[in-house]
Amino acid sequence: MEIKTMTHREAINRCYELTPQLREYDEFMYIGVRWLPYTMFFHPKNYHSKVINTDNMGFRLTQSHRGWVSPAEFPDDVAVNIVIGGSTAMGTGATSDAYTVASVLAELTGEIWLNFGGRGYNCVQEAIIFMLNEHSLKKINNVIILSGLNTLTLEGLPDEYTTEYGKYYYSYEFSHYMHKYNQSQKGVSNACISSDESKTQRIIPRITEKFTGWLDQVDEHSVEKIFTDVYIDIDQRIQHAAQMTIESAIQIQQLAKSHNARVHFVLQPLSRWSKQYFHPCEEEMFNTVDYCANNFWRLFQRLCTPNLHEKYSSQIRQGCIQAALPYHDMNLLMQKSPALNDNIYIDHLHLNDLGYREMGRLIYEYVI
């Protein structure tokens, strides 16, 4: 197909024309993100729209035979099941809550499935959100960890944002604005001026404070800092992301033991890892996203190559085998789907209603 050149604004508008529900997801996450302890951030709570709805804790609702359910409100007289992960587990791209993987599995199994997906979460945050909430569940049958790609993507951030606990979605923003806070605290500690200081000594800090305030205002309206993954060693990136993913999955497995729950790790699908040929609508959407990419998508530059798939998948598979944790690669399972050649991706990471329905069906048939 012919590749059309677009401005950033033209590309955004075209994305919304091709996939109207994306506008709702952008408004949902980027306007209403909540800052929380331990997980750092989560979805807005009690959010209501035709596309996405959340409970009073920010979890997305699931359609079930018992009505709409969520981690904050579900029948306590039956066992529940959980889908946990990042934005794919949450269902970014679905036109309504009824088309997420959790809702599809609820329909196919006739059981309660709760959506623990957190948009933008890496594997550690996924484990933490499970740890913070599993105590409220009396009995869990299955836990599906549908994950792997957010962590690999975010490990592409520059090394200056590396911590002993990995990299995460707001790595730059957290360090940047917390540094500002530290600087402001230094100013407070130096605010007491002794009575014998000269008038000039008292005036200079005030001028400095005003100048710093002006710089802060300029910074608040500055252009987004641009990141790419071109300087990151890809083998080290894969190894570190795989190790973090395995360790977090094992933590979830350990926590789920008190429920005698069956825990399954499913490597989430990536467009060019699961398909060789693409529908024209998918190709147009991929091209359009390239023209309005944010930092997260820029970190995808070297991931959308099939040869990386086996390297990453095999390392996670081996770790899961050692932990006696069932492992499944959705990229391979998708190749069994009759819908593989249809339009199922809305970008390289997220799917549409048909894509999520197929993923739920494959989990039902081959995983649980």
C-alpha positions as a printed NumPy array, in Angstrom:
array([[  0.   ,   0.   ,   0.   ],
       [  1.075,   3.589,  -0.576],
       [  2.547,   5.201,   2.556],
       [  1.16 ,   8.668,   3.181],
       [  3.216,  11.327,   4.944],
       [  1.335,  13.071,   7.765],
       [  1.876,  15.717,  10.404],
       [  1.552,  14.716,  14.053],
       [ -1.936,  16.238,  14.3  ],
       [ -3.075,  14.682,  11.023],
       [ -1.883,  11.283,  12.248],
       [ -3.771,  11.579,  15.539],
       [ -6.958,  12.551,  13.729],
       [ -6.533,   9.653,  11.304],
       [ -6.038,   7.212,  14.204],
       [ -9.331,   8.38 ,  15.672],
       [-11.029,   8.017,  12.286],
       [ -9.748,   4.449,  11.856],
       [-10.345,   3.437,  15.481],
       [-12.768,   5.888,  17.131],
       [-12.586,   4.223,  20.548],
       [ -8.913,   5.214,  20.875],
       [ -9.947,   8.791,  21.661],
       [-11.76 ,   7.48 ,  24.724],
       [ -8.722,   5.492,  25.881],
       [ -6.451,   8.522,  25.484],
       [ -8.788,  10.721,  27.5  ],
       [ -9.272,   7.963,  30.062],
       [ -5.595,   7.494,  30.847],
       [ -3.783,  10.71 ,  30.086],
       [ -6.3  ,  13.12 ,  31.577],
       [ -7.389,  11.147,  34.617],
       [ -4.36 ,   9.144,  35.792],
       [ -4.307,   8.745,  39.593],
       [ -1.099,   8.738,  41.646],
       [ -1.039,   5.962,  44.231],
       [  1.386,   4.397,  46.717],
       [  3.279,   1.219,  45.787],
       [  2.039,   0.93 ,  42.179],
       [  2.727,   4.642,  41.475],
       [ -0.331,   5.144,  39.259],
       [ -3.6  ,   3.571,  38.163],
       [ -6.774,   4.269,  36.209],
       [ -9.325,   6.86 ,  37.316],
       [-11.992,   5.382,  39.557],
       [-15.729,   5.413,  38.825],
       [-15.073,   6.32 ,  35.196],
       [-18.116,   5.898,  32.959],
       [-18.421,   5.908,  29.168],
       [-19.721,   3.733,  26.34 ],
       [-16.213,   2.334,  25.829],
       [-14.723,   1.855,  29.286],
       [-16.028,   1.817,  32.843],
       [-14.17 ,   1.38 ,  36.126],
       [-15.145,   0.571,  39.697],
       [-14.376,   2.63 ,  42.796],
       [-10.804,   1.32 ,  42.777],
       [-10.088,   1.998,  39.097],
       [-10.396,  -1.586,  37.809],
       [-12.211,  -2.158,  34.524],
       [-15.576,  -3.901,  34.675],
       [-16.221,  -7.393,  33.302],
       [-19.493,  -8.616,  31.824],
       [-20.578, -11.932,  33.372],
       [-23.63 , -14.164,  33.823],
       [-24.043, -12.476,  37.225],
       [-24.009,  -8.994,  35.74 ],
       [-21.145,  -6.506,  35.737],
       [-18.345,  -7.501,  38.119],
       [-14.985,  -6.083,  39.176],
       [-12.397,  -6.517,  41.949],
       [-14.4  ,  -4.021,  44.027],
       [-17.773,  -5.687,  43.482],
       [-18.311,  -9.366,  42.718],
       [-20.396, -12.282,  44.061],
       [-18.681, -13.684,  47.139],
       [-20.488, -17.019,  47.022],
       [-18.45 , -18.407,  44.102],
       [-14.8  , -18.732,  43.136],
       [-13.358, -16.105,  40.807],
       [-10.729, -16.075,  38.073],
       [ -8.296, -13.285,  37.23 ],
       [ -6.694, -11.817,  34.122],
       [ -3.691,  -9.724,  35.094],
       [ -1.215,  -7.747,  33.016],
       [ -0.823,  -4.39 ,  31.302],
       [ -2.939,  -2.587,  28.743],
       [ -3.613,  -5.698,  26.643],
       [ -5.   ,  -7.502,  29.688],
       [ -7.002,  -4.378,  30.519],
       [ -8.39 ,  -4.387,  26.971],
       [ -7.126,  -1.221,  25.3  ],
       [ -8.719,  -1.113,  21.84 ],
       [-11.964,  -2.922,  22.683],
       [-15.108,  -0.946,  21.888],
       [-16.655,  -1.818,  25.259],
       [-16.025,  -3.679,  28.503],
       [-17.883,  -6.66 ,  27.026],
       [-15.044,  -7.427,  24.59 ],
       [-12.049,  -7.69 ,  26.918],
       [-10.327, -11.046,  27.438],
       [-11.863, -11.249,  30.921],
       [-15.382, -10.747,  29.547],
       [-14.823, -13.271,  26.749],
       [-13.585, -15.867,  29.252],
       [-16.546, -15.143,  31.525],
       [-18.867, -15.869,  28.613],
       [-17.068, -19.059,  27.556],
       [-16.643, -20.546,  31.036],
       [-19.801, -19.3  ,  32.745],
       [-17.598, -18.194,  35.651],
       [-16.581, -14.878,  37.213],
       [-13.456, -13.322,  35.686],
       [-11.982, -10.155,  37.183],
       [ -9.917,  -7.702,  35.142],
       [ -6.705,  -6.819,  37.008],
       [ -5.095,  -5.218,  33.942],
       [ -3.256,  -1.934,  34.517],
       [ -2.534,   0.282,  31.534],
       [  1.195,   1.067,  31.366],
       [  2.142,  -1.401,  34.105],
       [  5.347,  -3.383,  34.017],
       [  5.578,  -6.869,  35.513],
       [  6.514,  -5.669,  39.01 ],
       [  3.491,  -3.382,  39.189],
       [  1.329,  -6.289,  38.031],
       [  2.594,  -8.402,  40.931],
       [  2.073,  -5.563,  43.4  ],
       [ -1.529,  -4.909,  42.325],
       [ -2.241,  -8.616,  42.813],
       [ -0.535,  -8.64 ,  46.217],
       [ -2.556,  -5.633,  47.385],
       [ -5.905,  -7.154,  46.419],
       [ -5.783, -10.97 ,  46.542],
       [ -6.628, -10.996,  50.262],
       [-10.141,  -9.738,  49.454],
       [-10.864, -12.804,  47.303],
       [-12.112, -15.911,  49.102],
       [-11.332, -18.416,  46.371],
       [ -9.438, -18.102,  43.074],
       [ -9.571, -20.833,  40.433],
       [ -7.326, -19.457,  37.664],
       [ -4.891, -16.584,  37.286],
       [ -3.915, -15.711,  33.717],
       [ -0.803, -13.527,  33.58 ],
       [ -1.119, -11.982,  30.117],
       [  2.095, -10.022,  30.056],
       [  5.687,  -9.633,  28.894],
       [  5.789,  -6.738,  26.441],
       [  5.396,  -3.628,  28.589],
       [  8.428,  -4.661,  30.612],
       [ 10.479,  -5.373,  27.487],
       [  9.445,  -2.048,  25.966],
       [ 10.199,   0.043,  29.049],
       [ 13.612,  -1.575,  29.448],
       [ 14.456,   0.383,  26.29 ],
       [ 14.546,   3.644,  28.249],
       [ 18.003,   5.272,  28.537],
       [ 20.299,   3.783,  31.168],
       [ 20.196,   7.001,  33.202],
       [ 16.689,   5.941,  34.266],
       [ 17.782,   2.497,  35.404],
       [ 17.087,   1.671,  39.04 ],
       [ 17.726,  -1.425,  41.096],
       [ 14.026,  -2.187,  40.569],
       [ 13.931,  -1.752,  36.803],
       [ 12.408,   0.887,  34.553],
       [  8.773,   1.901,  34.457],
       [  6.291,   3.986,  32.481],
       [  6.907,   7.299,  34.28 ],
       [ 10.66 ,   6.827,  34.816],
       [ 11.568,  10.22 ,  33.343],
       [  8.688,  12.164,  34.904],
       [  9.261,  10.691,  38.358],
       [ 12.984,  11.472,  38.501],
       [ 12.508,  14.882,  36.851],
       [  9.805,  16.219,  39.16 ],
       [ 11.126,  14.571,  42.312],
       [ 14.445,  16.288,  41.601],
       [ 12.539,  19.569,  41.489],
       [ 11.027,  18.713,  44.857],
       [ 14.477,  18.002,  46.311],
       [ 15.705,  21.332,  45.003],
       [ 12.737,  23.138,  46.532],
       [ 13.448,  21.49 ,  49.887],
       [ 17.015,  22.786,  49.761],
       [ 15.585,  26.24 ,  49.25 ],
       [ 13.376,  25.854,  52.312],
       [ 16.29 ,  24.75 ,  54.484],
       [ 18.282,  27.798,  53.411],
       [ 15.398,  30.225,  53.835],
       [ 16.304,  31.459,  57.318],
       [ 18.44 ,  34.542,  56.971],
       [ 20.421,  35.71 ,  59.954],
       [ 19.784,  39.221,  61.205],
       [ 23.312,  40.416,  60.458],
       [ 23.1  ,  39.69 ,  56.705],
       [ 23.195,  42.67 ,  54.438],
       [ 20.231,  43.823,  52.373],
       [ 22.002,  42.614,  49.232],
       [ 22.391,  39.146,  50.705],
       [ 18.655,  39.045,  51.331],
       [ 17.679,  40.347,  47.885],
       [ 19.772,  37.932,  45.782],
       [ 17.951,  34.77 ,  46.95 ],
       [ 14.624,  36.443,  46.155],
       [ 15.772,  37.255,  42.621],
       [ 17.037,  33.696,  42.245],
       [ 13.708,  32.355,  43.473],
       [ 11.78 ,  34.425,  40.923],
       [ 14.129,  33.328,  38.127],
       [ 13.778,  29.689,  39.156],
       [ 10.007,  30.075,  39.195],
       [ 10.116,  31.463,  35.675],
       [ 12.229,  28.508,  34.536],
       [  9.698,  26.157,  36.094],
       [  6.911,  27.812,  34.117],
       [  8.911,  27.417,  30.909],
       [  9.616,  23.789,  31.776],
       [  5.935,  23.087,  32.415],
       [  5.173,  24.015,  28.815],
       [  8.248,  22.488,  27.225],
       [  8.103,  19.93 ,  24.437],
       [  8.017,  16.281,  25.498],
       [ 11.466,  14.803,  26.025],
       [ 12.147,  12.386,  23.184],
       [ 13.453,   8.878,  23.883],
       [ 14.466,   6.07 ,  21.558],
       [ 15.987,   2.658,  22.204],
       [ 18.798,   2.836,  19.651],
       [ 21.584,   2.987,  22.265],
       [ 20.337,   0.095,  24.406],
       [ 22.028,  -3.3  ,  24.061],
       [ 19.187,  -5.487,  22.832],
       [ 20.505,  -8.758,  24.304],
       [ 20.908,  -7.241,  27.771],
       [ 17.484,  -5.669,  27.433],
       [ 15.876,  -9.019,  26.626],
       [ 17.727, -10.795,  29.417],
       [ 16.822,  -8.204,  32.06 ],
       [ 13.169,  -7.953,  30.991],
       [ 12.809, -11.745,  30.903],
       [ 14.336, -12.126,  34.363],
       [ 12.073,  -9.457,  35.85 ],
       [  9.038, -11.002,  34.176],
       [  9.848, -14.48 ,  35.507],
       [ 10.482, -13.225,  39.049],
       [  7.218, -11.265,  39.114],
       [  5.236, -14.22 ,  37.758],
       [  6.716, -16.439,  40.47 ],
       [  5.669, -13.888,  43.107],
       [  2.092, -14.048,  41.818],
       [  2.313, -17.844,  41.786],
       [  3.452, -17.884,  45.427],
       [  0.677, -15.519,  46.522],
       [ -1.933, -17.592,  44.676],
       [ -0.941, -20.794,  46.497],
       [ -3.116, -19.907,  49.484],
       [ -6.112, -20.142,  47.128],
       [ -4.897, -23.349,  45.439],
       [ -5.228, -21.353,  42.231],
       [ -3.852, -22.486,  38.892],
       [ -1.498, -19.797,  37.563],
       [ -0.683, -19.631,  33.844],
       [  1.77 , -17.294,  32.128],
       [  0.756, -16.229,  28.611],
       [  3.209, -14.114,  26.61 ],
       [  1.025, -11.444,  25.057],
       [  0.962, -11.06 ,  21.267],
       [  2.952,  -8.516,  19.276],
       [  1.862,  -7.79 ,  15.718],
       [  4.973,  -8.88 ,  13.829],
       [  5.653, -11.774,  16.193],
       [  2.265, -13.333,  15.529],
       [  1.553, -12.478,  11.886],
       [  3.555, -12.494,   8.679],
       [  0.992, -10.756,   6.492],
       [ -1.289,  -7.938,   7.526],
       [ -4.712,  -6.672,   6.629],
       [ -4.646,  -3.303,   4.765],
       [ -6.422,  -1.648,   7.708],
       [ -3.715,  -2.885,  10.079],
       [ -0.924,  -1.616,   7.827],
       [ -2.565,   1.802,   7.565],
       [ -2.95 ,   2.   ,  11.321],
       [  0.689,   0.991,  11.923],
       [  1.857,   3.667,   9.5  ],
       [ -0.389,   6.287,  11.082],
       [  0.803,   5.496,  14.615],
       [  4.408,   5.973,  13.455],
       [  3.605,   9.613,  12.638],
       [  2.16 ,  10.388,  16.083],
       [  4.263,   8.084,  18.243],
       [  4.841,   8.925,  21.894],
       [  7.908,   7.746,  23.795],
       [  6.379,   4.336,  24.526],
       [  5.954,   3.605,  20.808],
       [  9.408,   4.972,  19.998],
       [ 10.82 ,   2.316,  22.316],
       [  9.246,  -0.265,  20.006],
       [ 11.692,   0.564,  17.193],
       [ 13.724,  -2.624,  17.435],
       [ 11.129,  -4.929,  18.971],
       [  8.913,  -5.391,  15.919],
       [ 11.266,  -7.888,  14.332],
       [ 10.427, -11.621,  14.3  ],
       [ 13.963, -12.722,  15.213],
       [ 13.637, -11.199,  18.703],
       [ 10.524, -13.21 ,  19.43 ],
       [ 12.188, -16.569,  20.018],
       [ 15.039, -15.028,  22.063],
       [ 12.623, -13.427,  24.492],
       [ 10.015, -16.172,  24.563],
       [ 12.56 , -18.95 ,  25.141],
       [ 14.078, -17.202,  28.169],
       [ 10.7  , -16.697,  29.824],
       [  9.666, -20.246,  28.912],
       [ 12.775, -21.689,  30.553],
       [ 12.214, -19.674,  33.725],
       [  8.603, -20.795,  33.903],
       [  9.591, -24.447,  33.425],
       [ 12.041, -24.195,  36.323],
       [  9.293, -22.706,  38.499],
       [  6.712, -25.312,  37.403],
       [  4.627, -22.457,  36.017],
       [  2.661, -23.329,  32.847],
       [  3.851, -21.186,  29.928],
       [  2.048, -20.35 ,  26.685],
       [  3.063, -18.037,  23.85 ],
       [  0.011, -16.252,  22.447],
       [  2.008, -15.349,  19.336],
       [  2.121, -19.047,  18.471],
       [ -1.43 , -19.722,  19.594],
       [ -2.688, -16.896,  17.367],
       [ -1.289, -18.753,  14.373],
       [ -3.933, -21.424,  15.024],
       [ -6.708, -18.845,  14.697],
       [ -8.908, -18.663,  11.58 ],
       [ -9.042, -14.909,  12.218],
       [ -5.277, -14.477,  11.894],
       [ -5.482, -12.85 ,   8.465],
       [ -8.378, -10.592,   9.432],
       [ -8.088,  -7.067,  10.8  ],
       [ -7.375,  -7.754,  14.493],
       [ -4.656,  -5.268,  15.541],
       [ -5.259,  -1.558,  16.178],
       [ -1.533,  -1.005,  16.782],
       [  1.46 ,  -3.267,  17.337],
       [  0.391,  -4.162,  20.886],
       [ -3.391,  -3.832,  21.161],
       [ -6.3  ,  -5.536,  19.437],
       [ -9.87 ,  -4.821,  18.398],
       [-13.001,  -6.712,  19.461],
       [-12.335,  -9.614,  17.086],
       [ -8.723,  -9.868,  18.237],
       [ -9.623,  -9.959,  21.926],
       [-12.396, -12.468,  21.315],
       [ -9.952, -14.777,  19.523],
       [ -7.376, -14.381,  22.274],
       [ -9.983, -15.241,  24.906],
       [-11.101, -18.267,  22.892],
       [ -7.525, -19.512,  22.51 ],
       [ -6.901, -19.167,  26.247],
       [-10.106, -21.1  ,  26.889],
       [ -9.181, -23.904,  24.472],
       [ -5.422, -24.23 ,  25.006],
       [ -4.518, -22.707,  28.388],
       [ -7.161, -23.4  ,  31.013]])
